Amino acid sequence: MKSLLFSRFLLLLPWVLIVIIVLDIDSSRAPLPALTARGGGGGGGSGGPRPAAARAPPQRRPEAALPTIYAITPTYSRPVQKAELTRLANTFRQVARLHWILVEDAAARSELVSRFVAGAGLPCTHLHVPTPRRYKRPGLPRATEQRNAGLAWLRQRHQHLPPPQPGVLFFADDDNTYSLELFQEMRTTRKVSVWPVGLVGGRRYERPVVENGKVVGWYTGWRADRPFAIDMAGFAVSLQVILSHPKAVFKRRGSQPGMQESDFLKQITTVEELEPKANNCTKVLVWHTRTEKVNLANEPKYHLDTVNIEV
Ligand code: UGA
Ligand code: MN
């Protein structure tokens, strides 16, 4: 009896092993968690059928839970424009779920920026609006119309999308320098978040002064009487706040340079409500760098080279 059982066992054993091996191969072929698909250029839309992996549970796609960061960048034609945009794109390309809203200060989209956007390798929206001639004077605030065009685009796009639409907006001038850590910090903005800015206001840095996790004042060397003594590069706003304050815009009327930030922020928040980032505003993660005006003293009046090169 015992030997009969044993022989049966030996007979079955290879089959059991084969079944186990086949099952194992099958499970190792199961789809891997989807890698982050980041649309390259053009509106950032992702048409076409969704791959099966896109339906994987959320914990497999950590990026899916990330709010989109919308960066509004005003830009204008000048010899250093392409260099500035190149530096900016090289930074933004490394940030997950970033949508770049480039707004040209021009009557039409330029060829240079259009070509640049097409090859930028990140989701981009390319807008344009000219600054009226009467506002193109030293001593007047810059990029008012362009930032408003970016805001209008954001509001219009999201009117037609179902909630929730987690998103964060910030204003990224084309000549500043942004660390990648800055984007991690601003991504968790609930309403309006703030942080220090380097190389601004005639000091090495300006920063919100924080006590017990709340902003209680400003460390600044310039116009300390500003309600929000902060540079444009020093704050981010949640998309919800932008959508729930549809009239909040940058104003030309009565606006002075350095007051645009305060004029805008007081329409949507209070100092008490601000969320300090960057380790309670003790780390500089963005610098208000300004590019030197380029020396073109030896540039010929008429085109002399045998080729035409975009610079
Ligand atoms: C400071 C602030 O950091 C800016 O956010 C603010 O707009 C500006 O002052 C102001 O006076 O209004 P600053 O370095 O002096 O910045 O300004 P720029 O970097 O020359 O200009 C700010 C942004 O506006 C840049 O992205 C620039 O490309 C754009 N810009 C500038 C235009 O679109 N058109 C212009 O004629 C000039
Ligand atoms: Mn600047």
Tab-separated table of C-alpha atoms and ligand atoms in Angstrom:
chain	number	residue	atom	x	y	z
A	1	MET	CA	0.000	0.000	0.000
A	2	LYS	CA	2.743	2.407	1.029
A	3	SER	CA	4.789	1.708	-2.093
A	4	LEU	CA	1.689	2.232	-4.317
A	5	LEU	CA	1.134	5.694	-2.804
A	6	PHE	CA	4.789	6.521	-3.226
A	7	SER	CA	4.834	5.539	-6.910
A	8	ARG	CA	1.682	7.651	-7.535
A	9	PHE	CA	3.402	10.589	-5.821
A	10	LEU	CA	6.470	10.201	-8.025
A	11	LEU	CA	4.256	10.036	-11.118
A	12	LEU	CA	2.449	13.288	-10.233
A	13	LEU	CA	5.486	15.225	-9.048
A	14	PRO	CA	6.872	16.288	-12.470
A	15	TRP	CA	3.408	17.521	-13.554
A	16	VAL	CA	2.993	19.573	-10.403
A	17	LEU	CA	6.418	21.094	-10.955
A	18	ILE	CA	5.571	21.978	-14.571
A	19	VAL	CA	2.342	23.718	-13.500
A	20	ILE	CA	4.232	25.728	-10.850
A	21	ILE	CA	6.885	26.829	-13.373
A	22	VAL	CA	4.277	27.887	-15.971
A	23	LEU	CA	2.347	29.924	-13.390
A	24	ASP	CA	5.554	31.612	-12.298
A	25	ILE	CA	6.528	32.629	-15.843
A	26	ASP	CA	3.060	34.033	-16.407
A	27	SER	CA	3.095	36.238	-13.328
A	28	SER	CA	6.538	37.639	-14.163
A	29	ARG	CA	5.079	38.830	-17.488
A	30	ALA	CA	2.432	40.908	-15.736
A	31	PRO	CA	2.614	44.608	-16.713
A	32	LEU	CA	5.168	46.683	-14.895
A	33	PRO	CA	4.025	49.873	-13.194
A	34	ALA	CA	3.696	52.562	-15.859
A	35	LEU	CA	6.614	54.900	-16.161
A	36	THR	CA	5.737	58.560	-16.136
A	37	ALA	CA	4.438	59.559	-19.508
A	38	ARG	CA	5.134	63.185	-20.061
A	39	GLY	CA	3.656	64.665	-23.213
A	40	GLY	CA	6.230	66.326	-25.403
A	41	GLY	CA	5.159	69.781	-26.524
A	42	GLY	CA	1.897	70.997	-27.998
A	43	GLY	CA	-0.780	71.741	-25.444
A	44	GLY	CA	0.171	68.844	-23.228
A	45	GLY	CA	-2.947	66.891	-24.168
A	46	SER	CA	-2.631	63.117	-24.276
A	47	GLY	CA	-4.967	61.835	-26.951
A	48	GLY	CA	-5.223	58.256	-28.180
A	49	PRO	CA	-6.135	55.050	-26.403
A	50	ARG	CA	-4.840	54.655	-22.896
A	51	PRO	CA	-2.505	51.745	-22.305
A	52	ALA	CA	-3.726	49.061	-19.893
A	53	ALA	CA	-1.106	50.122	-17.364
A	54	ALA	CA	-2.777	53.516	-17.100
A	55	ARG	CA	-5.610	51.835	-15.197
A	56	ALA	CA	-3.272	50.447	-12.544
A	57	PRO	CA	-4.136	51.302	-8.938
A	58	PRO	CA	-2.972	54.772	-7.821
A	59	GLN	CA	-0.218	53.511	-5.523
A	60	ARG	CA	1.533	52.161	-8.629
A	61	ARG	CA	1.537	55.570	-10.300
A	62	PRO	CA	2.745	58.045	-7.695
A	63	GLU	CA	2.928	60.830	-10.299
A	64	ALA	CA	-0.783	60.584	-11.086
A	65	ALA	CA	-1.598	61.995	-7.661
A	66	LEU	CA	0.672	65.006	-8.169
A	67	PRO	CA	-1.015	68.361	-8.740
A	68	THR	CA	0.033	69.942	-12.024
A	69	ILE	CA	2.352	72.922	-11.674
A	70	TYR	CA	1.462	75.704	-14.109
A	71	ALA	CA	4.369	78.069	-14.712
A	72	ILE	CA	3.435	81.363	-16.352
A	73	THR	CA	6.442	82.925	-18.059
A	74	PRO	CA	6.245	86.329	-19.744
A	75	THR	CA	8.949	86.699	-22.361
A	76	TYR	CA	10.002	89.276	-24.938
A	77	SER	CA	12.288	89.404	-27.932
A	78	ARG	CA	15.897	90.423	-27.225
A	79	PRO	CA	19.352	88.981	-27.992
A	80	VAL	CA	19.390	86.752	-24.884
A	81	GLN	CA	15.825	85.443	-25.206
A	82	LYS	CA	16.635	82.012	-26.633
A	83	ALA	CA	19.434	81.490	-24.110
A	84	GLU	CA	17.056	82.346	-21.225
A	85	LEU	CA	14.335	80.039	-22.540
A	86	THR	CA	16.865	77.249	-23.016
A	87	ARG	CA	18.003	77.489	-19.388
A	88	LEU	CA	14.408	77.533	-18.226
A	89	ALA	CA	13.349	74.551	-20.340
A	90	ASN	CA	16.357	72.573	-19.102
A	91	THR	CA	15.072	73.067	-15.571
A	92	PHE	CA	11.362	72.586	-16.247
A	93	ARG	CA	11.958	69.405	-18.262
A	94	GLN	CA	13.144	67.745	-15.089
A	95	VAL	CA	9.979	68.551	-13.163
A	96	ALA	CA	7.124	66.043	-13.249
A	97	ARG	CA	3.709	67.312	-14.272
A	98	LEU	CA	4.770	70.810	-15.141
A	99	HIS	CA	2.785	72.731	-17.729
A	100	TRP	CA	4.605	75.732	-19.125
A	101	ILE	CA	2.525	78.725	-20.171
A	102	LEU	CA	4.821	80.927	-22.233
A	103	VAL	CA	3.354	84.330	-22.989
A	104	GLU	CA	5.147	86.430	-25.560
A	105	ASP	CA	5.063	90.196	-25.237
A	106	ALA	CA	4.307	90.596	-28.936
A	107	ALA	CA	1.496	91.237	-31.393
A	108	ALA	CA	1.947	87.741	-32.835
A	109	ARG	CA	3.716	84.507	-31.952
A	110	SER	CA	7.320	84.766	-33.101
A	111	GLU	CA	8.948	82.068	-35.188
A	112	LEU	CA	11.802	81.766	-32.742
A	113	VAL	CA	9.564	81.007	-29.756
A	114	SER	CA	7.228	78.784	-31.825
A	115	ARG	CA	10.152	76.646	-32.943
A	116	PHE	CA	11.507	76.614	-29.430
A	117	VAL	CA	8.211	75.457	-27.946
A	118	ALA	CA	7.880	72.693	-30.556
A	119	GLY	CA	11.206	71.219	-29.480
A	120	ALA	CA	11.068	72.037	-25.788
A	121	GLY	CA	10.153	68.492	-24.754
A	122	LEU	CA	7.571	69.405	-22.148
A	123	PRO	CA	3.885	70.352	-22.165
A	124	CYS	CA	3.682	73.951	-23.341
A	125	THR	CA	1.009	76.494	-24.129
A	126	HIS	CA	2.224	79.353	-26.258
A	127	LEU	CA	0.279	82.617	-25.951
A	128	HIS	CA	0.993	86.194	-26.921
A	129	VAL	CA	-0.217	89.671	-26.061
A	130	PRO	CA	1.590	92.941	-26.683
A	131	THR	CA	2.243	95.453	-23.932
A	132	PRO	CA	0.609	98.722	-25.067
A	133	ARG	CA	3.284	101.226	-26.136
A	134	ARG	CA	2.360	103.680	-23.382
A	135	TYR	CA	3.322	101.111	-20.744
A	136	LYS	CA	6.696	100.259	-22.281
A	137	ARG	CA	8.572	102.823	-20.226
A	138	PRO	CA	11.247	102.522	-17.567
A	139	GLY	CA	9.771	102.809	-14.111
A	140	LEU	CA	6.540	101.066	-15.059
A	141	PRO	CA	5.737	97.480	-14.070
A	142	ARG	CA	6.506	94.832	-16.674
A	143	ALA	CA	4.615	91.828	-17.979
A	144	THR	CA	1.220	92.805	-16.545
A	145	GLU	CA	-0.729	91.928	-19.698
A	146	GLN	CA	1.226	88.705	-20.234
A	147	ARG	CA	0.585	87.342	-16.729
A	148	ASN	CA	-3.089	88.231	-17.094
A	149	ALA	CA	-3.243	86.370	-20.410
A	150	GLY	CA	-1.810	83.314	-18.659
A	151	LEU	CA	-4.386	83.618	-15.872
A	152	ALA	CA	-7.218	83.970	-18.406
A	153	TRP	CA	-6.067	80.857	-20.258
A	154	LEU	CA	-5.917	78.843	-17.027
A	155	ARG	CA	-9.396	79.937	-15.960
A	156	GLN	CA	-10.898	79.255	-19.354
A	157	ARG	CA	-9.336	75.815	-19.632
A	158	HIS	CA	-10.520	74.743	-16.214
A	159	GLN	CA	-14.051	76.067	-16.539
A	160	HIS	CA	-14.774	73.150	-18.837
A	161	LEU	CA	-13.022	70.437	-16.854
A	162	PRO	CA	-14.727	68.537	-14.040
A	163	PRO	CA	-13.386	69.020	-10.503
A	164	PRO	CA	-11.245	68.130	-8.678
A	165	GLN	CA	-8.403	69.693	-10.626
A	166	PRO	CA	-5.408	69.726	-8.325
A	167	GLY	CA	-2.994	72.351	-9.566
A	168	VAL	CA	-0.543	75.023	-8.490
A	169	LEU	CA	0.300	78.211	-10.324
A	170	PHE	CA	3.437	80.251	-10.093
A	171	PHE	CA	4.963	83.109	-12.042
A	172	ALA	CA	8.331	82.168	-13.498
A	173	ASP	CA	10.137	85.105	-15.097
A	174	ASP	CA	12.444	83.956	-17.864
A	175	ASP	CA	15.688	85.241	-16.328
A	176	ASN	CA	15.493	83.803	-12.801
A	177	THR	CA	17.234	80.643	-11.572
A	178	TYR	CA	15.072	77.862	-10.130
A	179	SER	CA	16.246	74.861	-8.082
A	180	LEU	CA	14.409	71.578	-8.585
A	181	GLU	CA	13.659	71.468	-4.849
A	182	LEU	CA	11.508	74.573	-5.252
A	183	PHE	CA	8.958	72.575	-7.244
A	184	GLN	CA	8.703	69.903	-4.548
A	185	GLU	CA	7.991	72.655	-2.047
A	186	MET	CA	5.355	74.518	-4.061
A	187	ARG	CA	3.598	71.298	-5.140
A	188	THR	CA	1.917	71.007	-1.717
A	189	THR	CA	0.473	74.530	-1.788
A	190	ARG	CA	-3.051	74.478	-0.312
A	191	LYS	CA	-3.943	78.129	-0.934
A	192	VAL	CA	-0.976	80.485	-1.211
A	193	SER	CA	2.563	79.486	-0.278
A	194	VAL	CA	5.667	81.663	0.136
A	195	TRP	CA	9.439	81.219	0.409
A	196	PRO	CA	12.656	83.283	0.308
A	197	VAL	CA	14.075	84.715	-2.931
A	198	GLY	CA	17.812	85.222	-3.396
A	199	LEU	CA	19.570	88.260	-4.901
A	200	VAL	CA	16.672	90.686	-4.706
A	201	GLY	CA	15.648	93.939	-3.063
A	202	GLY	CA	19.233	95.149	-2.810
A	203	ARG	CA	20.102	92.292	-0.451
A	204	ARG	CA	21.465	88.759	-0.731
A	205	TYR	CA	17.943	87.605	-0.138
A	206	GLU	CA	14.470	88.617	1.017
A	207	ARG	CA	12.301	86.291	3.063
A	208	PRO	CA	9.040	86.042	4.925
A	209	VAL	CA	9.684	86.022	8.685
A	210	VAL	CA	8.006	83.002	10.267
A	211	GLU	CA	6.983	82.430	13.886
A	212	ASN	CA	5.230	79.275	15.028
A	213	GLY	CA	4.618	78.256	11.447
A	214	LYS	CA	2.977	81.572	10.480
A	215	VAL	CA	4.250	84.517	8.457
A	216	VAL	CA	4.521	87.484	10.807
A	217	GLY	CA	6.617	89.915	8.764
A	218	TRP	CA	9.222	90.385	6.060
A	219	TYR	CA	13.003	90.522	6.030
A	220	THR	CA	13.687	93.031	3.257
A	221	GLY	CA	15.825	96.040	2.495
A	222	TRP	CA	13.416	97.704	0.096
A	223	ARG	CA	10.018	99.239	0.737
A	224	ALA	CA	9.327	97.294	3.880
A	225	ASP	CA	5.887	98.950	3.931
A	226	ARG	CA	4.695	96.664	1.125
A	227	PRO	CA	1.757	94.542	2.393
A	228	PHE	CA	3.478	91.497	0.870
A	229	ALA	CA	7.168	92.379	0.634
A	230	ILE	CA	7.888	89.552	-1.761
A	231	ASP	CA	9.140	89.164	-5.333
A	232	MET	CA	7.051	87.531	-8.059
A	233	ALA	CA	9.313	84.463	-7.745
A	234	GLY	CA	8.503	84.048	-4.050
A	235	PHE	CA	4.996	82.609	-4.041
A	236	ALA	CA	2.650	80.028	-5.566
A	237	VAL	CA	-1.146	79.891	-5.645
A	238	SER	CA	-3.396	76.846	-5.820
A	239	LEU	CA	-5.532	76.508	-8.915
A	240	GLN	CA	-8.616	76.407	-6.681
A	241	VAL	CA	-7.827	79.895	-5.348
A	242	ILE	CA	-7.311	81.186	-8.901
A	243	LEU	CA	-10.651	79.720	-9.975
A	244	SER	CA	-12.569	80.902	-6.920
A	245	HIS	CA	-11.287	84.494	-7.377
A	246	PRO	CA	-12.069	84.956	-11.073
A	247	LYS	CA	-11.523	88.713	-10.920
A	248	ALA	CA	-8.036	88.608	-9.392
A	249	VAL	CA	-5.647	90.021	-12.002
A	250	PHE	CA	-2.619	92.298	-12.308
A	251	LYS	CA	-3.695	95.919	-12.624
A	252	ARG	CA	-2.087	98.689	-14.603
A	253	ARG	CA	-4.032	101.418	-12.831
A	254	GLY	CA	-2.037	102.964	-10.020
A	255	SER	CA	0.398	100.085	-10.033
A	256	GLN	CA	4.065	100.767	-9.326
A	257	PRO	CA	7.044	98.465	-9.841
A	258	GLY	CA	7.472	96.310	-6.789
A	259	MET	CA	3.808	96.624	-5.842
A	260	GLN	CA	2.397	94.187	-8.407
A	261	GLU	CA	2.926	91.216	-6.096
A	262	SER	CA	1.135	92.933	-3.187
A	263	ASP	CA	-1.664	94.252	-5.407
A	264	PHE	CA	-2.295	90.751	-6.711
A	265	LEU	CA	-1.882	88.832	-3.452
A	266	LYS	CA	-4.195	91.080	-1.458
A	267	GLN	CA	-7.008	90.165	-3.849
A	268	ILE	CA	-6.721	86.476	-2.984
A	269	THR	CA	-5.242	86.047	0.495
A	270	THR	CA	-4.073	87.576	3.783
A	271	VAL	CA	-0.634	87.507	5.410
A	272	GLU	CA	-2.011	85.298	8.222
A	273	GLU	CA	-3.157	82.710	5.711
A	274	LEU	CA	0.207	82.296	3.916
A	275	GLU	CA	1.859	78.870	4.002
A	276	PRO	CA	5.619	79.113	4.612
A	277	LYS	CA	7.721	76.691	2.555
A	278	ALA	CA	11.459	75.959	2.301
A	279	ASN	CA	11.965	74.973	5.940
A	280	ASN	CA	9.921	77.833	7.430
A	281	CYS	CA	11.392	80.229	4.865
A	282	THR	CA	15.010	79.608	5.855
A	283	LYS	CA	16.238	78.192	2.506
A	284	VAL	CA	16.828	80.031	-0.759
A	285	LEU	CA	15.597	77.848	-3.645
A	286	VAL	CA	15.114	80.547	-6.290
A	287	TRP	CA	17.325	83.456	-7.306
A	288	HIS	CA	16.281	86.707	-8.925
A	289	THR	CA	19.197	86.613	-11.335
A	290	ARG	CA	19.271	89.208	-14.088
A	291	THR	CA	21.125	88.685	-17.307
A	292	GLU	CA	23.644	91.291	-18.327
A	293	LYS	CA	22.756	93.268	-21.418
A	294	VAL	CA	24.713	91.672	-24.215
A	295	ASN	CA	27.478	93.608	-25.943
A	296	LEU	CA	26.753	93.855	-29.671
A	297	ALA	CA	29.192	96.674	-30.380
A	298	ASN	CA	30.815	94.709	-33.203
A	299	GLU	CA	27.626	93.425	-34.777
A	300	PRO	CA	27.588	94.562	-38.438
A	301	LYS	CA	24.780	96.899	-39.542
A	302	TYR	CA	23.947	94.691	-42.510
A	303	HIS	CA	24.053	90.931	-42.688
A	304	LEU	CA	27.599	89.855	-43.644
A	305	ASP	CA	27.701	86.145	-42.954
A	306	THR	CA	27.005	83.611	-45.705
A	307	VAL	CA	24.426	81.829	-43.562
A	308	ASN	CA	21.483	82.989	-41.493
A	309	ILE	CA	21.665	81.658	-37.971
A	310	GLU	CA	19.037	81.897	-35.255
A	311	VAL	CA	20.688	82.858	-31.969
B	1	UGA	C1	11.179	92.452	-11.199
B	1	UGA	C2	10.255	91.320	-10.787
B	1	UGA	O1	11.024	90.173	-10.451
B	1	UGA	C3	9.325	91.012	-11.942
B	1	UGA	O2	8.492	89.913	-11.606
B	1	UGA	C4	8.491	92.239	-12.264
B	1	UGA	O3	7.638	92.006	-13.351
B	1	UGA	C5	9.435	93.375	-12.624
B	1	UGA	O4	10.396	93.578	-11.574
B	1	UGA	C6	8.701	94.679	-12.875
B	1	UGA	O5	9.315	95.716	-12.719
B	1	UGA	O6	7.534	94.653	-13.260
B	1	UGA	P1	13.002	92.398	-13.237
B	1	UGA	O7	14.138	91.449	-13.259
B	1	UGA	O8	13.285	93.837	-12.995
B	1	UGA	O9	11.928	91.852	-12.239
B	1	UGA	O10	12.117	92.286	-14.597
B	1	UGA	P2	12.410	91.487	-15.919
B	1	UGA	O11	13.008	90.170	-15.610
B	1	UGA	O12	13.082	92.361	-16.886
B	1	UGA	O13	10.906	91.246	-16.440
B	1	UGA	C7	10.015	90.342	-15.802
B	1	UGA	C8	9.423	89.386	-16.822
B	1	UGA	O14	8.701	90.121	-17.783
B	1	UGA	C9	10.459	88.563	-17.576
B	1	UGA	O15	10.004	87.247	-17.741
B	1	UGA	C10	10.566	89.290	-18.928
B	1	UGA	O16	10.894	88.415	-19.987
B	1	UGA	C11	9.168	89.860	-19.086
B	1	UGA	N1	9.142	91.121	-19.848
B	1	UGA	C12	9.955	92.151	-19.550
B	1	UGA	C13	8.242	91.266	-20.887
B	1	UGA	O17	7.475	90.346	-21.189
B	1	UGA	N2	8.216	92.444	-21.593
B	1	UGA	C14	9.051	93.478	-21.308
B	1	UGA	O18	8.986	94.517	-22.002
B	1	UGA	C15	9.951	93.321	-20.256
B	2	MN	MN	14.122	89.501	-13.998
